[in-house]
Structures are given as structure tokens and as C-alpha cells.
Amino acid sequence: MRLASLLSLATLASIGIAKTPGCGRDIPSKYPKAGSSESLSLPDSDREYRLFIPANYDKNTPTPVYFSFHGASRDMVEEEDLSQFSNPEFNPNGIAIYPNSKNGYWLSSPSADKSRPNDLDFIDDLLTHMEETLCIDTSRVYSAGKSNGGGFTSVIACNATVGSRFAAFAAVSGAWYDTADMKGVGPCAPAKRDQGYPFLEFHGTVDTTAPIDGEDDAKLPVIDVLQTWAAQNGCGDNAQPTSNETIFDDPLVKHASWDCNGLKGIVQHYRENGNGHCWPMPVGQV
Ligand SMILES: *[C@@H]1O[C@H](CO)[C@@H](O)[C@H](O)[C@H]1NC(C)=O
Ligand SMILES: *[C@@H]1O[C@H](CO)[C@@H](O)[C@H](O)[C@H]1NC(C)=O
């Protein structure tokens, strides 16, 4: 027992997990009980989110956090159901957070409410609030989203202050609006960091809402976004994937992966033949 706890301490120390101020504190009474979720609002703000705490949450163990951003004109409740991040089958041990947008749209959508405090301010404040009230592993905070929410993960990654607090970024059927600066909120200027910005995207070939090859004057081709993140991670401009393999035959699913600047698989993409603007599912499930 003693040896085991010494070993786990050594492991924690060696990978440098920083405890947050919420470590050692009981789960606040207005939060969901471990194993459930609840809708809440950020103190001193009108911004809302749903919070899921895993059944095995331990107030002394730094815990990973998965953000899941809803698509345009959807909301946090639907996103929880769609992404299944509160389902222990997919997420056995992480806190899941489903933020709500102001008006149904996230920054980067031309329809978003861009007034300050904006969505980036909200996510920065929300993550700080989570670190103050729960025991969080700051090296394992992840950003994922659907459609406009997927595009918003790029907005987060592009912001040096907020993006540097997240370990990796993922989008399902991401929508990237074709604005001069890629995302409509300023230049893409992530903070420099050795581990790069891991970026993952899933897209169906028959998506008519956010077409994989883009939409004239409206949305960018997904390949442009993948190559932008490859370039941000040290690959050259318009880099071709390092590998592009068939992982499923019928319907055809191709997995493309970029190695950049020694960072293996730092950008990854799943191209799903026959899938629309939908969350990818194992064949046979709806
Ligand atoms: C990055 O986000 C922070 C926090 O919301 C904000 O204060 C800052 O203005 C943003 N920077 C840019 C370049 O948008
Ligand atoms: C991977 O290969 C398929 C053809 O099999 C192609 O349609 C797709 O564009 C390729 N992916 C990338 C990212 O180049």
C-alpha cells in the first residue's frame, strides 16, 4: 500500500501534474453529485454551462477536463446528448463541461455576439472557476466541438492566453467561416510551446451544412484548416499528410495523419464516405 502510493506520487511528480486550488475541497453543494450532471451559471456572469462529474471523482486526484461545444443554433443540453461525454462508456474518468453560447453561435460564426466579455473571456473565466472549485489536471484539459463549436476550438487554439491552457483540440463536422483571418476574431497567434497544438477533425463527404470542400465565400475547405494547423505545428505550407490509410472499407473511412517538426500525428483527420453533418458512429448504430 505504502509502496504503491509512493510509486503513484513519483509518477505524478515525474510528469509534472500541478494541483489546482480546488484539490482537497469537497464538491460544492450546487454542483452535480459524482456520476451526474447539472446546468449551472458562472458566478457574476449570465453565462451558462452543464457540468458532469465522473462517478470515480476524487477530490485529491487531479482530473482531466473535456469541453464540448455545441453547434450553431443548438445548446449545451443537446451537446451533452450528442457527444456522449457524460457517458462512462466513452469517458470513464474525466469532468465534462458543455458551455452554452450567448445567442446560439460561437465566435467565428458571422452570427455570433462578439461583445466583451466574449466567448473567449467566458471560457478563460470558466476554466479558472473550475480549477478553483474542483481538482483538475491542468495538463489534460481538452477542447472539442460540433460544427460551429468545432470551428470555435480553433478560435481557442489561436488565442495565446486561452489556447495555451488546453492540451489538444478536436472538431466533428467543423465549420470554419471564410473570413480574412480564418475565424473572425483576430489573427491566429497561438503561444509557442514544445508539445505543439494537437488537432483532430472528423468529416463526412456528404455534409451539406459544412461541406468538406468548403462553400464559396462562406466556409473553408477542411483541408485548408488541417494544413493551417500542420503549418502552425512546424510543417511547411500546404503540407500533404504523412500517411493516409483506409481504416474501414464500407463505407470507406480514411485516416490521414501529419508528422510535423518531430511531433508524430500532431494533426489527424478522419474522412467518412457517405456521412453527412453527423457525429460518426460505429456502423449499425444510429
Ligand atoms: C485572447 O483571449 C483573452 C481572454 O479572453 C483576451 O483578453 C484577449 O484579448 C484575446 N486575444 C486576442 C488576440 O484576441
Ligand atoms: C486521403 O485519400 C483519399 C482518397 O482515398 C482522398 O480523398 C483524401 O483527400 C486524402 N486525404 C488527405 C487529407 O489528403
Coordinates of C-alpha atoms and ligand atoms in Angstrom, one line a residue:
M1 CA 0.0 0.0 0.0
R2 CA 2.7 2.4 1.1
L3 CA 4.9 1.4 -1.8
A4 CA 2.0 1.8 -4.2
S5 CA 1.2 5.3 -3.1
L6 CA 4.9 6.3 -3.2
L7 CA 5.0 5.0 -6.8
S8 CA 2.0 7.0 -7.8
L9 CA 3.4 10.1 -6.2
A10 CA 6.6 9.5 -8.1
T11 CA 4.6 9.1 -11.3
L12 CA 2.7 12.3 -10.6
A13 CA 5.9 14.2 -9.8
S14 CA 7.7 12.9 -12.9
I15 CA 5.0 14.0 -15.4
G16 CA 4.6 17.3 -13.5
I17 CA 0.9 17.4 -12.7
A18 CA 0.1 20.7 -11.0
K19 CA -2.7 20.5 -8.4
T20 CA -5.3 23.3 -8.7
P21 CA -6.7 25.3 -5.8
G22 CA -9.9 23.1 -5.8
C23 CA -7.8 20.0 -4.8
G24 CA -8.7 18.7 -1.4
R25 CA -12.1 20.5 -1.3
D26 CA -15.5 18.8 -1.3
I27 CA -17.6 19.1 -4.4
P28 CA -19.6 22.4 -4.0
S29 CA -23.2 21.7 -2.9
K30 CA -24.7 23.3 -6.0
Y31 CA -22.6 21.1 -8.3
P32 CA -23.8 17.7 -9.5
K33 CA -23.0 14.7 -7.4
A34 CA -20.2 12.5 -8.8
G35 CA -21.7 10.4 -11.6
S36 CA -24.2 13.0 -12.8
S37 CA -24.6 16.4 -14.5
E38 CA -26.3 19.7 -13.8
S39 CA -26.9 23.1 -15.6
L40 CA -25.2 25.9 -13.8
S41 CA -24.2 29.5 -14.4
L42 CA -20.8 31.1 -13.9
P43 CA -20.8 33.4 -10.8
D44 CA -21.1 37.1 -11.6
S45 CA -22.0 36.3 -15.2
D46 CA -25.0 35.4 -17.2
R47 CA -23.2 32.6 -19.0
E48 CA -24.4 29.1 -18.5
Y49 CA -22.8 25.6 -18.8
R50 CA -23.6 22.0 -18.0
L51 CA -21.1 20.2 -15.7
F52 CA -20.6 16.4 -15.5
I53 CA -18.5 14.9 -12.7
P54 CA -17.4 11.3 -13.2
A55 CA -18.5 8.7 -10.7
N56 CA -14.9 8.0 -9.6
Y57 CA -14.1 11.7 -9.0
D58 CA -11.7 12.0 -6.0
K59 CA -11.1 15.5 -4.6
N60 CA -7.4 14.7 -4.1
T61 CA -6.7 13.4 -7.6
P62 CA -6.1 15.9 -10.5
T63 CA -8.8 15.0 -13.0
P64 CA -8.8 15.7 -16.8
V65 CA -11.4 18.0 -18.3
Y66 CA -13.2 17.7 -21.6
F67 CA -15.0 20.7 -23.0
S68 CA -17.7 20.0 -25.6
F69 CA -19.1 23.0 -27.7
H70 CA -22.5 22.8 -29.3
G71 CA -23.2 23.5 -33.0
A72 CA -24.9 26.7 -34.4
S73 CA -28.5 27.2 -33.0
R74 CA -28.1 24.2 -30.7
D75 CA -27.4 24.2 -27.0
M76 CA -25.5 22.6 -24.1
V77 CA -28.2 20.1 -23.3
E78 CA -28.3 18.8 -26.9
E79 CA -24.5 18.7 -27.0
E80 CA -24.3 16.5 -23.9
D81 CA -26.6 14.0 -25.6
L82 CA -24.8 14.2 -28.9
S83 CA -21.2 14.0 -27.8
Q84 CA -21.9 11.4 -25.0
F85 CA -19.0 12.9 -22.9
S86 CA -21.1 12.2 -19.8
N87 CA -21.3 8.5 -20.7
P88 CA -18.8 6.4 -18.7
E89 CA -18.5 4.0 -21.7
F90 CA -16.7 6.8 -23.6
N91 CA -15.5 9.0 -20.7
P92 CA -14.8 6.9 -17.6
N93 CA -12.7 9.4 -15.6
G94 CA -13.0 13.0 -16.9
I95 CA -15.0 16.0 -15.9
A96 CA -17.1 17.2 -18.9
I97 CA -18.1 20.8 -19.5
Y98 CA -20.8 21.8 -22.0
P99 CA -20.7 25.7 -22.3
N100 CA -23.7 27.5 -23.7
S101 CA -23.2 30.2 -26.4
K102 CA -24.8 33.7 -25.9
N103 CA -27.2 33.5 -28.8
G104 CA -26.8 30.1 -30.4
Y105 CA -23.5 30.9 -32.1
W106 CA -19.8 30.9 -31.1
L107 CA -17.2 33.4 -32.1
S108 CA -16.0 32.7 -35.6
S109 CA -19.6 32.5 -36.8
P110 CA -20.7 35.7 -38.6
S111 CA -23.9 35.5 -36.4
A112 CA -22.0 35.4 -33.0
D113 CA -22.4 38.1 -30.5
K114 CA -18.9 39.4 -30.3
S115 CA -19.3 42.0 -27.5
R116 CA -17.0 41.7 -24.5
P117 CA -16.9 39.7 -22.3
N118 CA -16.9 37.4 -25.4
D119 CA -16.8 33.6 -25.7
L120 CA -13.0 33.5 -25.2
D121 CA -13.3 35.6 -22.0
F122 CA -16.1 33.2 -20.8
I123 CA -14.1 30.1 -21.4
D124 CA -11.0 31.5 -19.8
D125 CA -13.1 32.5 -16.7
L126 CA -15.0 29.2 -16.6
L127 CA -11.8 27.2 -16.7
T128 CA -10.3 29.3 -13.9
H129 CA -13.5 28.8 -11.9
M130 CA -13.4 25.0 -12.4
E131 CA -9.7 25.0 -11.2
E132 CA -10.7 26.9 -8.1
T133 CA -13.6 24.6 -7.2
L134 CA -12.5 21.1 -8.5
C135 CA -9.3 19.1 -8.5
I136 CA -8.1 19.5 -12.2
D137 CA -5.1 18.2 -14.0
T138 CA -4.1 21.3 -15.9
S139 CA -2.0 19.3 -18.3
R140 CA -5.1 17.4 -19.5
V141 CA -7.7 20.0 -20.4
Y142 CA -9.2 19.3 -23.9
S143 CA -11.5 21.3 -26.3
A144 CA -13.9 19.6 -28.7
G145 CA -17.0 20.6 -30.6
K146 CA -19.5 20.1 -33.3
S147 CA -19.8 22.2 -36.4
N148 CA -19.6 25.9 -35.3
G149 CA -18.5 24.5 -31.9
G150 CA -15.7 22.6 -33.7
G151 CA -14.7 25.8 -35.5
F152 CA -14.6 27.5 -32.1
T153 CA -12.0 25.1 -30.9
S154 CA -9.7 26.7 -33.5
V155 CA -10.5 30.1 -32.2
I156 CA -9.5 28.9 -28.7
A157 CA -6.3 27.4 -30.0
C158 CA -5.4 30.6 -31.9
N159 CA -5.6 32.7 -28.8
A160 CA -2.3 32.6 -26.9
T161 CA -3.8 33.2 -23.5
V162 CA -6.7 30.7 -23.6
G163 CA -5.4 28.2 -26.1
S164 CA -2.2 27.5 -24.1
R165 CA -4.5 26.2 -21.2
F166 CA -5.7 23.4 -23.5
A167 CA -3.7 20.2 -24.4
A168 CA -5.5 19.3 -27.6
F169 CA -8.3 20.3 -30.0
A170 CA -10.9 18.3 -31.9
A171 CA -13.9 19.0 -34.2
V172 CA -16.7 16.9 -35.6
S173 CA -18.1 18.3 -38.9
G174 CA -16.2 21.5 -38.1
A175 CA -17.5 24.8 -39.7
W176 CA -14.7 27.3 -40.5
Y177 CA -16.1 30.5 -41.8
D178 CA -14.2 32.1 -44.7
T179 CA -13.2 35.3 -43.1
A180 CA -9.9 37.0 -43.9
D181 CA -8.4 36.0 -40.6
M182 CA -9.8 32.4 -40.7
K183 CA -12.0 32.9 -37.6
G184 CA -13.3 36.4 -37.5
V185 CA -11.8 37.4 -34.1
G186 CA -8.2 38.4 -34.9
P187 CA -5.1 36.8 -36.2
C188 CA -4.3 33.2 -35.4
A189 CA -1.4 33.6 -32.9
P190 CA -1.1 30.6 -30.6
A191 CA 1.6 30.7 -27.9
K192 CA 4.7 28.8 -28.8
R193 CA 5.0 25.5 -27.0
D194 CA 7.2 22.4 -27.4
Q195 CA 4.3 19.9 -27.5
G196 CA 2.6 21.8 -30.3
Y197 CA -1.2 22.0 -30.8
P198 CA -2.6 18.5 -31.5
F199 CA -5.6 18.9 -33.8
L200 CA -8.1 16.2 -34.9
E201 CA -11.1 16.5 -37.3
F202 CA -13.8 14.2 -38.4
H203 CA -15.8 15.0 -41.5
G204 CA -18.4 13.3 -43.7
T205 CA -18.1 13.5 -47.5
V206 CA -21.8 14.3 -48.0
D207 CA -22.1 17.0 -45.3
T208 CA -24.3 19.8 -46.9
T209 CA -24.2 22.1 -43.9
A210 CA -20.4 22.4 -43.6
P211 CA -19.3 20.9 -46.9
I212 CA -15.9 19.1 -46.7
D213 CA -14.7 21.0 -49.8
G214 CA -16.0 24.3 -48.4
E215 CA -18.6 26.7 -49.7
D216 CA -17.9 29.7 -51.9
D217 CA -17.4 32.9 -49.8
A218 CA -18.8 31.2 -46.7
K219 CA -16.9 28.2 -45.4
L220 CA -13.3 27.0 -45.8
P221 CA -12.4 23.6 -47.2
V222 CA -11.5 21.3 -44.3
I223 CA -8.1 20.6 -45.9
D224 CA -7.2 24.3 -45.6
V225 CA -7.8 24.1 -41.9
L226 CA -5.8 20.9 -41.5
Q227 CA -2.9 22.3 -43.4
T228 CA -3.1 25.5 -41.4
W229 CA -2.7 23.5 -38.1
A230 CA 0.1 21.4 -39.7
A231 CA 1.8 24.7 -40.6
Q232 CA 1.3 26.1 -37.1
N233 CA 2.9 22.9 -35.8
G234 CA 6.0 23.3 -38.0
C235 CA 5.1 21.6 -41.3
G236 CA 5.5 23.7 -44.4
D237 CA 2.6 25.4 -46.2
N238 CA 0.1 23.1 -47.9
A239 CA 1.7 20.0 -46.4
Q240 CA 0.4 16.7 -47.6
P241 CA -0.4 14.1 -44.9
T242 CA 2.5 11.8 -43.8
S243 CA 0.1 8.9 -44.1
N244 CA -3.5 8.4 -45.4
E245 CA -4.8 4.9 -44.7
T246 CA -8.1 3.1 -45.2
I247 CA -9.3 2.1 -41.8
F248 CA -12.8 1.0 -42.9
D249 CA -13.9 -0.3 -46.3
D250 CA -17.6 0.0 -46.5
P251 CA -18.4 2.8 -46.1
L252 CA -14.9 4.0 -46.8
V253 CA -13.1 5.8 -44.0
K254 CA -9.7 7.2 -44.5
H255 CA -7.4 8.3 -41.6
A256 CA -4.9 10.9 -42.6
S257 CA -2.1 12.0 -40.2
W258 CA 0.7 14.6 -40.3
D259 CA 4.0 14.5 -38.5
C260 CA 5.5 18.0 -38.2
N261 CA 8.7 19.1 -36.6
G262 CA 9.2 15.8 -34.8
L263 CA 5.6 15.8 -33.5
K264 CA 4.1 12.5 -34.6
G265 CA 0.5 12.6 -35.7
I266 CA 0.1 16.2 -34.4
V267 CA -2.7 16.8 -37.0
Q268 CA -5.2 14.0 -37.8
H269 CA -8.3 13.6 -39.9
Y270 CA -11.0 11.0 -40.5
R271 CA -12.8 11.3 -43.9
E272 CA -16.0 9.4 -43.7
N273 CA -17.6 8.5 -47.1
G274 CA -21.4 8.8 -47.0
N275 CA -21.6 10.5 -43.7
G276 CA -23.5 13.9 -43.5
H277 CA -23.3 16.6 -40.9
C278 CA -23.4 13.9 -38.3
W279 CA -21.4 12.6 -35.4
P280 CA -19.5 9.5 -36.6
M281 CA -20.9 6.2 -35.1
P282 CA -19.9 2.6 -35.4
V283 CA -21.8 1.1 -38.4
G284 CA -25.2 -0.4 -37.3
Q285 CA -25.8 2.3 -34.6
V286 CA -27.9 5.4 -35.1
Ligands
LIG1 C1 -7.3 36.2 -26.1 O1 -8.3 35.9 -25.1 C2 -8.2 36.8 -23.9 C3 -9.1 36.2 -22.9 O2 -10.4 36.2 -23.4 C4 -8.5 38.2 -24.4 O3 -8.3 39.0 -23.3 C5 -7.5 38.6 -25.5 O4 -7.9 39.9 -26.0 C6 -7.5 37.6 -26.6 N1 -6.5 37.9 -27.6 C7 -6.8 38.1 -28.9 C8 -5.6 38.5 -29.7 O5 -7.9 38.0 -29.3
LIG2 C1 -6.8 10.6 -48.4 O1 -7.1 9.8 -49.5 C2 -8.4 10.0 -50.1 C3 -8.6 9.1 -51.3 O2 -8.5 7.7 -50.9 C4 -8.6 11.4 -50.5 O3 -9.9 11.6 -51.0 C5 -8.4 12.3 -49.3 O4 -8.4 13.7 -49.8 C6 -7.0 12.1 -48.7 N1 -6.8 12.9 -47.5 C7 -6.0 13.9 -47.4 C8 -6.0 14.6 -46.1 O5 -5.2 14.2 -48.3

